[in-house]
C-alpha positions in Angstrom: 0.6 -22.7 10.9 -1.1 -25.0 13.3 -4.5 -26.6 12.4 -7.4 -24.5 13.7 -5.7 -21.1 13.4 -7.8 -18.3 12.1 -7.3 -15.9 9.2 -5.9 -13.2 11.4 -3.1 -15.4 12.7 -2.4 -16.6 9.1 -1.9 -12.9 8.0 0.2 -12.2 11.1 2.4 -15.2 10.4 3.0 -14.1 6.8 3.7 -10.5 7.8 6.3 -11.6 10.4 7.9 -14.1 8.1 8.2 -11.5 5.3 9.6 -8.9 7.7 12.2 -11.4 9.0 13.2 -12.2 5.4 13.5 -8.5 4.6 15.9 -8.2 7.6 18.1 -10.8 6.0 17.1 -14.0 7.9 17.1 -17.2 6.0 13.7 -18.6 4.9 13.8 -21.4 7.5 14.8 -19.0 10.3 12.1 -16.5 9.3 9.5 -19.3 9.4 10.7 -20.2 12.9 10.5 -16.7 14.2 7.0 -16.2 12.7 5.7 -19.5 14.1 7.1 -18.9 17.6 5.7 -15.3 17.7 2.2 -16.3 16.4 2.1 -19.4 18.7 2.9 -17.2 21.7 0.2 -14.7 20.8 -2.3 -17.5 20.4 -1.4 -18.9 23.8 -1.7 -15.5 25.5 -5.1 -14.8 24.0 -6.5 -18.2 24.9 -6.6 -19.6 21.3 -4.5 -22.6 22.0 -5.2 -25.5 24.3 -2.0 -25.2 26.3 0.2 -22.2 27.2 3.6 -22.2 28.9 4.3 -20.1 31.9 6.8 -18.1 29.8 4.0 -17.3 27.2 1.8 -15.9 30.0 4.5 -14.1 32.0 4.8 -10.8 30.0 2.1 -8.2 31.0 1.9 -7.0 27.4 2.0 -8.6 24.0 5.0 -8.0 21.7 2.9 -5.4 19.8 1.9 -3.6 22.9 5.5 -3.5 24.1 6.5 -1.9 20.8 10.1 -2.9 21.0 10.7 -1.8 24.6 13.4 -4.4 25.1 14.8 -4.5 21.6 17.4 -1.8 22.1 18.7 -2.9 25.6 21.8 -4.4 24.0 23.7 -7.5 25.0 25.2 -7.8 28.4 28.7 -7.9 26.9 31.1 -10.8 26.7 30.4 -14.0 28.7 32.5 -14.9 31.7 34.2 -17.6 29.6 35.1 -15.1 27.0 36.5 -12.7 29.6 38.4 -15.6 31.2 40.0 -16.5 27.8 41.1 -12.9 27.3 42.5 -12.8 30.8 44.4 -16.1 30.2 45.9 -14.7 27.0 47.0 -11.6 28.9 48.4 -13.9 31.7 46.4 -12.2 34.5 47.1 -14.0 37.7 44.2 -15.2 39.9 41.8 -15.3 37.0 40.4 -18.7 37.8 38.8 -17.6 41.0 37.5 -14.2 39.7 33.9 -13.4 39.1 32.7 -11.9 35.8 32.8 -8.4 37.3 36.3 -8.9 38.7 37.5 -10.2 35.3 36.0 -7.1 33.6 37.8 -4.9 36.1 41.1 -6.8 35.7 40.8 -6.4 31.9 40.1 -2.7 32.2 36.5 -2.8 30.9 
């Protein structure tokens, strides 16, 4: 934790770190997740000297959002992945196709 953080943030850091480890993250990755989360919360609440635009952009904190975005899922394969599949299937015109066109050509 950064110097000058309070006891609440220390507890928050430990809780997030333990939760990440319980989910199967490595100790190093769990520490990174916890530090980033706590630092963002500190920035949003004015406890840090500087705050990035990204830290201030969300209207609610992670706790207030309550996982609203956690289940939105991935946007599917990347354009490069679709292109490679189209190449393997020998789909003509693939190099000039958009991601949507590649999906359609592959039947997705």
